[in-house]
Coordinates of C-alpha atoms and ligand atoms in Angstrom, one line a residue:
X231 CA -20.2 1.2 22.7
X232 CA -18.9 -0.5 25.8
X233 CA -18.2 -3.9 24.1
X234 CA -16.3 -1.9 21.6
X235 CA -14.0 -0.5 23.9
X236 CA -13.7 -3.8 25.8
X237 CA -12.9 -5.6 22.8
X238 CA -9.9 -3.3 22.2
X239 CA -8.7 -3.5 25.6
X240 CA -9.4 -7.3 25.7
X241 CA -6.8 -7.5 22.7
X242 CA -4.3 -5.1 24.3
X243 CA -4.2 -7.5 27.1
X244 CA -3.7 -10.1 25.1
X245 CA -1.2 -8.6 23.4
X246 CA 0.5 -8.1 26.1
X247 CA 0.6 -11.6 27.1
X248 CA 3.3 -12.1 24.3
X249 CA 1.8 -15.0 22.8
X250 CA 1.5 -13.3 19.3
X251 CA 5.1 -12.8 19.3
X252 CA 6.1 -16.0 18.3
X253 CA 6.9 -16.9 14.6
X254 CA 5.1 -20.2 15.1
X255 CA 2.1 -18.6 16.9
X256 CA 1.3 -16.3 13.8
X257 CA 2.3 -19.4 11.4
X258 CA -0.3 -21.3 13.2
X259 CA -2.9 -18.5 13.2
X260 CA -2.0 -17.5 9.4
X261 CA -2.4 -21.8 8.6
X262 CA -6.2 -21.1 10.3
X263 CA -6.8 -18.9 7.9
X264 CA -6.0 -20.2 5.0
X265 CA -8.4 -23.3 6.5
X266 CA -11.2 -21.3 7.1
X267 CA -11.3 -19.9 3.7
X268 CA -11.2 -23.3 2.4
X269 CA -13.7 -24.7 4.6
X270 CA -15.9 -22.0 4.3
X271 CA -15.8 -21.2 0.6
X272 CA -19.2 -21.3 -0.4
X273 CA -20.2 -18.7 2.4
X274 CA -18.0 -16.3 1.5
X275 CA -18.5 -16.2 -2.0
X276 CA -22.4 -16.3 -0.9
X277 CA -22.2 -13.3 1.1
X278 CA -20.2 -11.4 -1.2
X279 CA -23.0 -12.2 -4.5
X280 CA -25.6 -10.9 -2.0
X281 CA -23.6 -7.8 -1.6
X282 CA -22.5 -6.8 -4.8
X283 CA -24.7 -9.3 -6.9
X284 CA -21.1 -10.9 -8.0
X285 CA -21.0 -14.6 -9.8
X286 CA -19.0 -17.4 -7.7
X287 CA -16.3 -17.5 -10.1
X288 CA -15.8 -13.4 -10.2
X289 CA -15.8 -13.5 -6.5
X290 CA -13.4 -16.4 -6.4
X291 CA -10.5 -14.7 -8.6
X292 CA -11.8 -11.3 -7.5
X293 CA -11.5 -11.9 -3.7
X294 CA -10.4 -15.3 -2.6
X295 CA -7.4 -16.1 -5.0
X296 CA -6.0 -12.5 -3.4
X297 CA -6.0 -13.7 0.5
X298 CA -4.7 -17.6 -0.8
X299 CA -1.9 -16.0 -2.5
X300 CA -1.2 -13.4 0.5
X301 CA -1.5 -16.3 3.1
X302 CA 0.9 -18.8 1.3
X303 CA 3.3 -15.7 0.8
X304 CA 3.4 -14.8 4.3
X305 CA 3.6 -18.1 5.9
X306 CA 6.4 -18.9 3.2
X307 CA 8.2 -16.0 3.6
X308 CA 7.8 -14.8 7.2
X309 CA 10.9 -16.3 9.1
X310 CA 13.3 -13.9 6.1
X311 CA 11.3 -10.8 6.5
X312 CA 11.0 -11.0 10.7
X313 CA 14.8 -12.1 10.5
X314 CA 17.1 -9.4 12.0
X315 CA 18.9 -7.3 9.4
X316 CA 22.6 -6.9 9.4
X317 CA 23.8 -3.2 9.1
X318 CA 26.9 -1.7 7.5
X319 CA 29.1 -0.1 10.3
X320 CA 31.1 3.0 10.5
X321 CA 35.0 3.5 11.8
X322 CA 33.5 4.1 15.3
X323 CA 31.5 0.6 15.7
X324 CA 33.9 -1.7 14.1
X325 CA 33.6 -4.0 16.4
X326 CA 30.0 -4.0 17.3
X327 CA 26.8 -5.5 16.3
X328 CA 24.3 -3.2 14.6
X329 CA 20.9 -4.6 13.2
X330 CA 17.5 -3.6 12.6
X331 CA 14.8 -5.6 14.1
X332 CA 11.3 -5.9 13.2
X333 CA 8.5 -5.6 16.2
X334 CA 5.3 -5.7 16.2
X335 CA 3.9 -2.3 16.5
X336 CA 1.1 -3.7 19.0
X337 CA -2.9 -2.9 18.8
X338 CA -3.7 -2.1 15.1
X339 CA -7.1 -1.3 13.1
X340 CA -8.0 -1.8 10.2
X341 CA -11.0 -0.6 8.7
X342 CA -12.6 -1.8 5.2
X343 CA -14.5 -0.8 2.5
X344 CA -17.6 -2.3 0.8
X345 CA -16.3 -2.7 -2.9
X346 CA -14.2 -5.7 -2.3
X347 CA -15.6 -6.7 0.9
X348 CA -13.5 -9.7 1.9
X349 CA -10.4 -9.3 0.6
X350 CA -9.9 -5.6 1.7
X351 CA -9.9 -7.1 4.8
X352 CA -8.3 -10.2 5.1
X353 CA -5.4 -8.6 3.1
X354 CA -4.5 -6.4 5.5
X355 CA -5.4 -8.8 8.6
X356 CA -2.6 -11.1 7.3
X357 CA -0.1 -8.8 7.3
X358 CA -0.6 -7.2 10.8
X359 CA -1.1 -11.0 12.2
X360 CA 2.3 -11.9 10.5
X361 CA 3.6 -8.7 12.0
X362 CA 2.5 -10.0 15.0
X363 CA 0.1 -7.5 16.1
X364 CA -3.5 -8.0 17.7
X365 CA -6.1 -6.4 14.9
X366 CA -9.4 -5.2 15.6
X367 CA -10.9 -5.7 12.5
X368 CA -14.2 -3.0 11.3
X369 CA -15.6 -4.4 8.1
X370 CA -18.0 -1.9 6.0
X371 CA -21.7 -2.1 6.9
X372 CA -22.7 -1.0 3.3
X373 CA -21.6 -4.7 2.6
X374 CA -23.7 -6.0 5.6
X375 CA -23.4 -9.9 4.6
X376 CA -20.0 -10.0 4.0
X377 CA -19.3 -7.9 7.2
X378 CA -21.5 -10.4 9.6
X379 CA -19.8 -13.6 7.8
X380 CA -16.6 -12.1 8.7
X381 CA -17.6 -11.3 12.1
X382 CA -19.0 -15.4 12.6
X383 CA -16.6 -17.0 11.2
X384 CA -13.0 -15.2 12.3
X385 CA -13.6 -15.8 15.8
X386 CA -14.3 -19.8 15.4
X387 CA -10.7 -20.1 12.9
X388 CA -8.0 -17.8 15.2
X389 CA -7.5 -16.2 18.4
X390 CA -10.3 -14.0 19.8
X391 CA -9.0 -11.8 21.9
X392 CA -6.7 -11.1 19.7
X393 CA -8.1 -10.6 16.9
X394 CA -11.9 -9.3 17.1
X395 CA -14.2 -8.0 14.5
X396 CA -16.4 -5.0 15.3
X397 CA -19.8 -4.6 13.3
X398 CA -21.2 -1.6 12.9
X399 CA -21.4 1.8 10.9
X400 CA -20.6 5.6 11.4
X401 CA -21.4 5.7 15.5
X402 CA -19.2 2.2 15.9
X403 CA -16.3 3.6 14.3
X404 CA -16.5 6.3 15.4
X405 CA -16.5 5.3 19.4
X406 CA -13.7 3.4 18.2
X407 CA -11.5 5.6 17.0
X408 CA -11.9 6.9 19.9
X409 CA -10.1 4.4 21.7
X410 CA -6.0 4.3 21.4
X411 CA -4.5 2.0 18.9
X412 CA -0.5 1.6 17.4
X413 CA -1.5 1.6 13.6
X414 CA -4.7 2.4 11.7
X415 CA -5.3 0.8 8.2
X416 CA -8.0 2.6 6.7
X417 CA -9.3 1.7 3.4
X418 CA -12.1 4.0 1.6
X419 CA -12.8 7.6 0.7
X420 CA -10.6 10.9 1.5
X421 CA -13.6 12.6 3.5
X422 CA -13.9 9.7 5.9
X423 CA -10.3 9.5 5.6
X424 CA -9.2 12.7 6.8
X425 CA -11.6 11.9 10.2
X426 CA -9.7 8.5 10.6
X427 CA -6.7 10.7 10.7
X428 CA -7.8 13.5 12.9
X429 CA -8.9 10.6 15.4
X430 CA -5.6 9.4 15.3
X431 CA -3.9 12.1 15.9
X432 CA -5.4 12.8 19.4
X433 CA -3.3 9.3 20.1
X434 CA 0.1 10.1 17.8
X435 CA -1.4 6.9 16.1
X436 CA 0.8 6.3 12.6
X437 CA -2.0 5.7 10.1
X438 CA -2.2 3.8 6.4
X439 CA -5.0 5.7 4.5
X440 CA -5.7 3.4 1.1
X441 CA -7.9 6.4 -0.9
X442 CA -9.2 6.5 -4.3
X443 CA -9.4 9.4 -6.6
X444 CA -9.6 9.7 -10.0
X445 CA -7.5 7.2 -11.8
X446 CA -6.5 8.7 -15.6
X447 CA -6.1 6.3 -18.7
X448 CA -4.2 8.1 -21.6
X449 CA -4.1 6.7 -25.1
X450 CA -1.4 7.2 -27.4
X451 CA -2.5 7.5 -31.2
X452 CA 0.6 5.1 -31.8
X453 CA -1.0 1.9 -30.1
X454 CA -2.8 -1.4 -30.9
X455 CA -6.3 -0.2 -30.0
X456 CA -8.3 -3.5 -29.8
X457 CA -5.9 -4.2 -27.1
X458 CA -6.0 -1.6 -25.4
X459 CA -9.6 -0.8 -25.1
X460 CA -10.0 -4.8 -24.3
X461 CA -7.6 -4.3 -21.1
X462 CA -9.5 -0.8 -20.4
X463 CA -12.9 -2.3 -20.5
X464 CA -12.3 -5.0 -18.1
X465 CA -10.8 -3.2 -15.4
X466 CA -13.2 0.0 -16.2
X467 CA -16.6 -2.5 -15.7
X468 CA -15.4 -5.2 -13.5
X469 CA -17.4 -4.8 -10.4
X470 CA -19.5 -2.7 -12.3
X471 CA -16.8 -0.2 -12.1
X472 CA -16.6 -0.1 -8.3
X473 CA -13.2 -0.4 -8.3
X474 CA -10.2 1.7 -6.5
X475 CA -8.1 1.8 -9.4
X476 CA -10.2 1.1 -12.3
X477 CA -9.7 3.8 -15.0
X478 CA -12.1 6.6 -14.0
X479 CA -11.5 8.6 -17.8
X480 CA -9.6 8.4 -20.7
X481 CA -7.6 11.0 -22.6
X482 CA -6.5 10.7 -26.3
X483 CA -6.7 13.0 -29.2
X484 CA -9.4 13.4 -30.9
X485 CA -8.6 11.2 -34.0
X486 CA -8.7 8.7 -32.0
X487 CA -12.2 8.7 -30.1
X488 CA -14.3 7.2 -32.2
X489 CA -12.1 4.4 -32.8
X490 CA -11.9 4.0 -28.8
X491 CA -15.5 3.9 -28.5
X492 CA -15.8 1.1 -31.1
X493 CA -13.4 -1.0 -29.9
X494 CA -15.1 -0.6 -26.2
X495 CA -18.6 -1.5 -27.4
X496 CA -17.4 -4.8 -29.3
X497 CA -15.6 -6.1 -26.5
X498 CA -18.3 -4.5 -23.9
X499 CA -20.7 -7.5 -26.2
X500 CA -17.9 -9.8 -26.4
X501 CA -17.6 -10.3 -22.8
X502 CA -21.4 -9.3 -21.8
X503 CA -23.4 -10.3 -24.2
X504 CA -26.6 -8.9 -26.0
X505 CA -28.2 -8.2 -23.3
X506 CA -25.6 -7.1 -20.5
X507 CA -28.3 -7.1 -17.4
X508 CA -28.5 -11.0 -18.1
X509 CA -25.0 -11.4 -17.4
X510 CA -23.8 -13.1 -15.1
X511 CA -20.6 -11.3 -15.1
X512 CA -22.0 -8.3 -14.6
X513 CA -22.4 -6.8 -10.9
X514 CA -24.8 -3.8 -9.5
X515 CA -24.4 -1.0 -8.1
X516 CA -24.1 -1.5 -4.1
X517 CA -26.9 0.9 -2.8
X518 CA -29.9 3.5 -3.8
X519 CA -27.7 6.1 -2.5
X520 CA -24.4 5.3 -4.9
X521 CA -26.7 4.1 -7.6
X522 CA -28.3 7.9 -7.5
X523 CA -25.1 9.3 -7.0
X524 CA -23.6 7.9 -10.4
X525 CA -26.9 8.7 -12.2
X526 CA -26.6 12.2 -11.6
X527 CA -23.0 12.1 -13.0
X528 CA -24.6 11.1 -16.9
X529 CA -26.7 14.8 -16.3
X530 CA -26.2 16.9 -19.8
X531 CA -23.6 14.8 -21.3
X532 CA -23.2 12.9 -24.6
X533 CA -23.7 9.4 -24.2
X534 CA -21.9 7.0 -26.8
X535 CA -23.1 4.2 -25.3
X536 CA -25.1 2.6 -22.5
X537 CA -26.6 5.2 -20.0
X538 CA -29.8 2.3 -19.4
X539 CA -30.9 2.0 -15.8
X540 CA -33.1 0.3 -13.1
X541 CA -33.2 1.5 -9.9
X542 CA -34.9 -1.5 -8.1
X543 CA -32.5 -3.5 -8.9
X544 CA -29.3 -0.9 -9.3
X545 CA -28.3 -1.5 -12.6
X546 CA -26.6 0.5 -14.4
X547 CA -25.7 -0.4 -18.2
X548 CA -21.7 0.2 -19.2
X549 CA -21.5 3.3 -20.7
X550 CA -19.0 5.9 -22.6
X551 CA -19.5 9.8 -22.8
X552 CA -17.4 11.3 -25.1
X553 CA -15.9 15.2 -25.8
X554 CA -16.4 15.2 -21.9
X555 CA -15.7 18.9 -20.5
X556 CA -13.0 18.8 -18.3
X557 CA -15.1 21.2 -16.4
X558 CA -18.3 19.0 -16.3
X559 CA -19.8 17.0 -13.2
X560 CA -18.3 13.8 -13.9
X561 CA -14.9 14.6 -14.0
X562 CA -14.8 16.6 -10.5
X563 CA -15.2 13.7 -8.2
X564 CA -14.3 9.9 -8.4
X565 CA -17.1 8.3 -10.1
X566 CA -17.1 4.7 -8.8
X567 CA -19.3 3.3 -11.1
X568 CA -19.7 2.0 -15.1
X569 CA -18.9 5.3 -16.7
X570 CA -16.4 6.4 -18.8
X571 CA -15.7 9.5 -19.4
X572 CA -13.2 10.4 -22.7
X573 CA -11.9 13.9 -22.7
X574 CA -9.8 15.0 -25.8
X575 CA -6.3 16.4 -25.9
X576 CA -4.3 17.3 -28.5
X577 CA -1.0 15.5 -27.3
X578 CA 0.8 13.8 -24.7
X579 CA 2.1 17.1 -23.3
X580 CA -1.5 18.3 -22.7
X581 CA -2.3 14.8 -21.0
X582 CA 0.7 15.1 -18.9
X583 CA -0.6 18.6 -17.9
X584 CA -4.6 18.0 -17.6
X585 CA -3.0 15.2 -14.9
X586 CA -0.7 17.2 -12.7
X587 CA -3.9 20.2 -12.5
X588 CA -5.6 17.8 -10.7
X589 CA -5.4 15.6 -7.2
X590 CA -2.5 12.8 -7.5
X591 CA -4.5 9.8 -8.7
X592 CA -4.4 6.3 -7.0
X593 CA -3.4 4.6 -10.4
X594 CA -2.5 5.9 -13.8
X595 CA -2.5 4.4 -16.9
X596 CA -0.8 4.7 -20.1
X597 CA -1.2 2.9 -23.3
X598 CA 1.4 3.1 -26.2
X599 CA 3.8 1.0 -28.5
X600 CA 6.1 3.8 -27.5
X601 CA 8.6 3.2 -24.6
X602 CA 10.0 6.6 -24.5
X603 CA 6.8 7.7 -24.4
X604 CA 5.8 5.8 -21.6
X605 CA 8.7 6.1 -19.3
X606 CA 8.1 10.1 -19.7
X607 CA 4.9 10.4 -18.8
X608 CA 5.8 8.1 -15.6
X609 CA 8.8 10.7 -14.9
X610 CA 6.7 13.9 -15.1
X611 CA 3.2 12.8 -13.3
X612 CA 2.4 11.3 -9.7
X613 CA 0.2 9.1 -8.5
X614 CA 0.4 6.1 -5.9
X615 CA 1.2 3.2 -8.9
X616 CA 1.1 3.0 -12.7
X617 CA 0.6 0.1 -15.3
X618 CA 1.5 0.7 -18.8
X619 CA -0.2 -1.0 -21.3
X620 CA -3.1 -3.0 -19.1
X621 CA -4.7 -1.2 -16.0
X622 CA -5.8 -3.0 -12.1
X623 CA -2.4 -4.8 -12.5
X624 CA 0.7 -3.5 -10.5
X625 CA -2.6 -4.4 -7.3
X626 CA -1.5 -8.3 -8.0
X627 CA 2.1 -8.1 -7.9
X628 CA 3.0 -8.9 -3.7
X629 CA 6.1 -7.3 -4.6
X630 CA 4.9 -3.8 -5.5
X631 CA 3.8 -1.6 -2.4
X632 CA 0.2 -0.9 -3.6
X633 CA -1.0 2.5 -1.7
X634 CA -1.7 6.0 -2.6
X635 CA -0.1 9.5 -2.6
X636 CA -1.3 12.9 -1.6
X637 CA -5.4 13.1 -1.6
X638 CA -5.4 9.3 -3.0
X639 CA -3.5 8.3 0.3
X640 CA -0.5 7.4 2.5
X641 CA 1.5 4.1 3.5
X642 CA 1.6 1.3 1.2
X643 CA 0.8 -2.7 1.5
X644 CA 0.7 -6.1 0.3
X645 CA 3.3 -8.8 0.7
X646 CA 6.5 -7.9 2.5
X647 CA 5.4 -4.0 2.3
X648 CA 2.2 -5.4 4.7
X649 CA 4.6 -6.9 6.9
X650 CA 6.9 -3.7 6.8
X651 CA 3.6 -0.9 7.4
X652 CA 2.7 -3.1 10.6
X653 CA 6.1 -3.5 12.3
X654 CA 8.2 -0.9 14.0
X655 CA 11.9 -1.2 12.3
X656 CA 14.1 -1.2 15.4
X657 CA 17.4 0.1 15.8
X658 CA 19.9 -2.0 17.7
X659 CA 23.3 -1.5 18.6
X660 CA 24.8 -4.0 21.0
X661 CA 28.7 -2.7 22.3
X662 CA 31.0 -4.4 24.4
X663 CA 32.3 -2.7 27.5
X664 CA 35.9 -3.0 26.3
X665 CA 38.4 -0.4 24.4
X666 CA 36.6 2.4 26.3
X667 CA 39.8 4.1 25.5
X668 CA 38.8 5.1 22.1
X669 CA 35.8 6.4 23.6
X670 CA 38.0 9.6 25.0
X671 CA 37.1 11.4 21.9
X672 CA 34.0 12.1 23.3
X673 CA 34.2 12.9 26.9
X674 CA 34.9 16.0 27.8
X675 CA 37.0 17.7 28.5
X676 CA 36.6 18.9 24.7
X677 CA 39.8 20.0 22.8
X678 CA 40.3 20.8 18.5
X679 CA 42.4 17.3 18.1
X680 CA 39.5 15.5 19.6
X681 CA 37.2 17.3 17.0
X682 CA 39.5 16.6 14.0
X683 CA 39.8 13.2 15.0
X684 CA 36.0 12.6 15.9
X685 CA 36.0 14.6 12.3
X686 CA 38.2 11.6 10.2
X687 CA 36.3 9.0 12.4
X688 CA 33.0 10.0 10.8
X689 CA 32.7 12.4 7.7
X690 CA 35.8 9.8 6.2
X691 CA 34.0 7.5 3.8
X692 CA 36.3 4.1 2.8
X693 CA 35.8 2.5 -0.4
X694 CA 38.9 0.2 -0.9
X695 CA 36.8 -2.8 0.3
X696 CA 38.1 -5.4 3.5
X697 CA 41.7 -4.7 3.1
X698 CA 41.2 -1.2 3.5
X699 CA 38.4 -1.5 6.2
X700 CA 41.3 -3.5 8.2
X701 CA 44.2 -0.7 8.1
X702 CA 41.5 1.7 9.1
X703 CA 40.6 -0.3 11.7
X704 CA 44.2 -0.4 13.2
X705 CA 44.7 3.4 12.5
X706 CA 41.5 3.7 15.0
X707 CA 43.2 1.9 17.1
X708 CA 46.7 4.0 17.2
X709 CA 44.7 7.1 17.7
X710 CA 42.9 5.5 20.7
X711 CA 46.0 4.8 22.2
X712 CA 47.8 8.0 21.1
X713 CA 44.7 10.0 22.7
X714 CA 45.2 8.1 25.5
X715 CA 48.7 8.2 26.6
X716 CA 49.6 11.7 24.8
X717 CA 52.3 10.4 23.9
X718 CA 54.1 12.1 21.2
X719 CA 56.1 10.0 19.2
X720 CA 53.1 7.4 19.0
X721 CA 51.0 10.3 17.9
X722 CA 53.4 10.9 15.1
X723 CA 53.7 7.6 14.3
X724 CA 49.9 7.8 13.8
X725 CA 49.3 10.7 11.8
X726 CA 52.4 9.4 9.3
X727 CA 50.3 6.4 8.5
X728 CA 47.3 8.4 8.4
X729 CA 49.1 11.0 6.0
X730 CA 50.3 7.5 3.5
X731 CA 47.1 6.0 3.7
X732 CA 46.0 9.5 2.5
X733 CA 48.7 9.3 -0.3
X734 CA 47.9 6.2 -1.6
X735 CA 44.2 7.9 -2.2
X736 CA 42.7 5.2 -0.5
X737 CA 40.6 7.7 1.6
X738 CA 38.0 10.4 -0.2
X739 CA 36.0 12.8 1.4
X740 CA 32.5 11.6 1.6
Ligands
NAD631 P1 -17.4 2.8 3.1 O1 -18.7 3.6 3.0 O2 -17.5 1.3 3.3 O3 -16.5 3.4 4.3 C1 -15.3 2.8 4.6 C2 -15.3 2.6 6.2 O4 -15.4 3.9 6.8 C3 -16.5 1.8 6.7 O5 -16.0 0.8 7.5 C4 -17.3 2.8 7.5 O6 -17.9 2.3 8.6 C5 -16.3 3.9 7.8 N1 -16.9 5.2 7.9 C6 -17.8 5.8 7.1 N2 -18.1 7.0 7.5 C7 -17.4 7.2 8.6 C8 -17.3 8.4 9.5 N3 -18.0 9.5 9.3 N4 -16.5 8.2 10.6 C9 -15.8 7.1 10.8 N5 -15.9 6.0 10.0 C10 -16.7 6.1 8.9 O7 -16.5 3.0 1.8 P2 -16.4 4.2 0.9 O8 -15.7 5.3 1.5 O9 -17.7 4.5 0.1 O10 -15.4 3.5 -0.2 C11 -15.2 3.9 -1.4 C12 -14.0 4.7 -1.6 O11 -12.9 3.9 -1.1 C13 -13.6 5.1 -3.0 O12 -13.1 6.4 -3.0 C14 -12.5 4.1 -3.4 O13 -11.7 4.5 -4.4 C15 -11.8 3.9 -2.1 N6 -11.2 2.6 -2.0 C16 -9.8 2.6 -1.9 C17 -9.2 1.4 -1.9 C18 -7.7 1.3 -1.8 O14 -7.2 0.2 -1.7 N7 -7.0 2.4 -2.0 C19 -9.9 0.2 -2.0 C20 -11.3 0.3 -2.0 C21 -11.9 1.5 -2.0

């Protein structure tokens, strides 16, 4: 427990030392990533098959093509996003220089979750490097290999003190969250989650919570169903449907059901086989505990298909329930695992309102030739992202924020967002020390006029474009001098060109 708290202080000192905050520094750390993945390739995707008994080539597109493309976006594109942003100005800073500047926020965690062991991660890591934070990084212990490969290898590719990993399981991270930190990434479930946040709290620590839930999948009658149910049924198995946002049931009338279930089961052999178990596409379960856990969930309903298990080796088979009670078991919690539940509705309206009884999801999904149909049911649910048509996607696109809402989560990342969630968006305003004149309007003595004129100064809005911005420019000028000298022919002079400036409508009230 000590070494934990030294590590974190050991990176606040090195934080301190300023050497992340140069854009070359975290350039050079991000370029030491991107080499240790390459170099060390075949141990990661090792580690991550003897987790999650995942094939090279699933690991490789699953996990590794994620953290290339993240890398080569970050070094690309970090000099724009850490590049100070011009503001727009009001009457009363003119002549000033007003930009928002991104810092790095300082110490930040970020804790992962088993199901995508690497990638959840490194994917965050990037970001808070490029940031230019330190990171004390807590992989899962449920994914024990991947968590000790990332502890070996991180330390012999970038900065150790900056960036340390911490092994361990509940008491490790929980003596760390004990420990002050300037942003929290937490990736996993809402229980665990609403601890991370408590912890937090003690320390006014902003947090990221990346949740799950239970993701919903409606199909539309009016839709090319071998399509859809071939999109569904990869992103419902994939990882043997440990997935965040995989589709955790599907809604669609009951006309439809049977047709659903048949186009599932001919693509479930299409891209499995005869005999699923021998595929090696197909991953297990991660643990006795989860495997039990999504057993249990099958308990007195109608199985369509699959439902076969072995618990030595945590398989479970794909399978579909069907005329699933909204009541039952399997539709109270997340289930995290290769079943699919399909609950019947009688129409979009009911689907829209079976959705909003329940927690806001971490994805939804909607299938349909119908565009009108689509874009409603996005307007008149929630949930942290949506992909029409195809499910898992929106996660791949850098320039979507990919996070939850409510109970599926707060704060967003990925790309630019990543860079965003770990920096502190600074406010600067740099004046001159000249034309304090103007500044009369607001030192006291306090009068009316000051008011009406500290009134036009700020609740005018211009929209007439440079021209315009100029004459106001010199009107703020008169009225500094006019407040200053009191004298009253300038003063009249000023509130005539005020009162034609008015005429010409070039002014409207905000
Ligand atoms: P997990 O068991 O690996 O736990 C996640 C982390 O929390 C681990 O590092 C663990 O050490 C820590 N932890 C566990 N119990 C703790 C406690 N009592 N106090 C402090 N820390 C504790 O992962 P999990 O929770 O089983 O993950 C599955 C859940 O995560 C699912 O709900 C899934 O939807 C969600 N998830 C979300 C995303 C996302 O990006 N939104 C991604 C993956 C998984």
């Amino acid at each position: 427990m000590e070494a934990m708290r030294q590590a974190v202080e050991r990176a606040r000192a090195a934080f301190k030392s300023g050497r992340c905050r140069s854009l070359e520094f975290r350039i050079q750390q991000l370029k030491a990533l991107e080499r240790m993945v390459h170099e060390r390739e075949k141990e990661i995707l090792g580690a991550i098959e003897a987790d999650l008994h995942k094939c090279g080539h699933n690991a490789y597109s699953h996990e590794i093509l994620g953290v290339l493309g993240e890398l080569a976006l970050a070094m690309a594109k970090l000099p724009s996003w850490a590049a100070p942003q011009a503001v727009k100005r009001n009457l009363l800073t003119l002549r000033d220089e007003a930009y928002i500047c991104a810092e790095p926020l300082g110490v930040v965690l970020i804790i992962g979750a088993w199901n995508y062991p690497f990638v959840l991660v490194m994917q965050p890591l990037i970001g808070a490097i490029a940031a230019g934070n330190a990171v004390v990084v807590k992989p899962s212990e449920i994914s024990e290999h991947t968590a000790q490969l990332i502890a070996d290898l991180l330390p012999q590719y970038i900065d150790p003190e900056l960036y340390p990993v911490v092994t361990g399981g509940v008491p490790e991270t929980t003596e760390l969250l004990t420990q002050r930190f300037d942003h929290i990434l937490y990736t996993g479930n809402s229980v665990v989650g609403k601890i991370v946040m408590a912890a937090a709290a003690k320390h006014l620590t902003p947090v990221t919570l990346e949740l799950g839930g239970k993701s919903p999948c409606y199909i539309d009658k009016d839709c090319d169903l071998a399509v859809a149910c071939r999109r569904i049924t990869w992103g419902k198995y994939m990882n043997c449907g440990q997935t965040c946002i995989a589709p955790d049931y599907i809604l669609c009338e009951p006309s439809i059901q049977d047709k659903v279930v048949e186009n599932i089961k001919r693509t479930l052999q299409e891209f499995y086989g005869e005999d699923v178990k021998k595929s090696p596409d197909y991953e297990r379960i991660i643990n006795k505990r989860h495997f039990r856990r999504v057993l249990a969930l099958l308990e007195g309903q109608k199985i369509a298909h699959g439902g076969e298990a072995d618990e030595a080796s945590c398989f479970i088979a794909p399978t579909i329930l069907t005329n699933v009670s909204p009541e039952a078991k399997v539709m109270e919690e997340e289930i995290f695992g290769p079943v699919l539940p399909i609950v019947t509705v009688k129409s979009v309206d009911e689907a829209i309102e079976f959705i909003n009884r329940r927690e806001k999801p971490l994805a939804l999904y909607v299938f349909s030739n119908n565009k009108k149909l689509i874009k409603r049911v996005i307007s008149e649910t929630s949930s942290g992202g949506v992909t029409a048509n195809d499910v898992i996607m929106h996660f791949f696109l850098a320039t979507l924020p990919f996070g939850g809402v409510g109970n599926s989560g707060m704060g967003a990342y990925h790309g630019q967002h990543s860079f965003e969630t770990f920096s502190h968006r600074r406010s600067c305003l740099i004046k001159d020390l000249k034309m304090d004149g103007a500044n009369k309007l607001r030192y006291p003595p306090s009068s009316q006029k000051k008011v009406d004129w500290a009134k036009f100064f700020l609740l005018k809005r211009f929209n007439k474009g440079r021209v315009g911005l100029i004459v106001l420019a010199l009107l703020g000028v008169v009225a500094a001098v006019v407040i200053k000298n009191r004298q009253p022919v300038l003063k009249r002079k000023a509130l005539s060109i005020l009162l034609a400036v008015q005429r010409l409508g070039w002014l409207s009230m905000c």
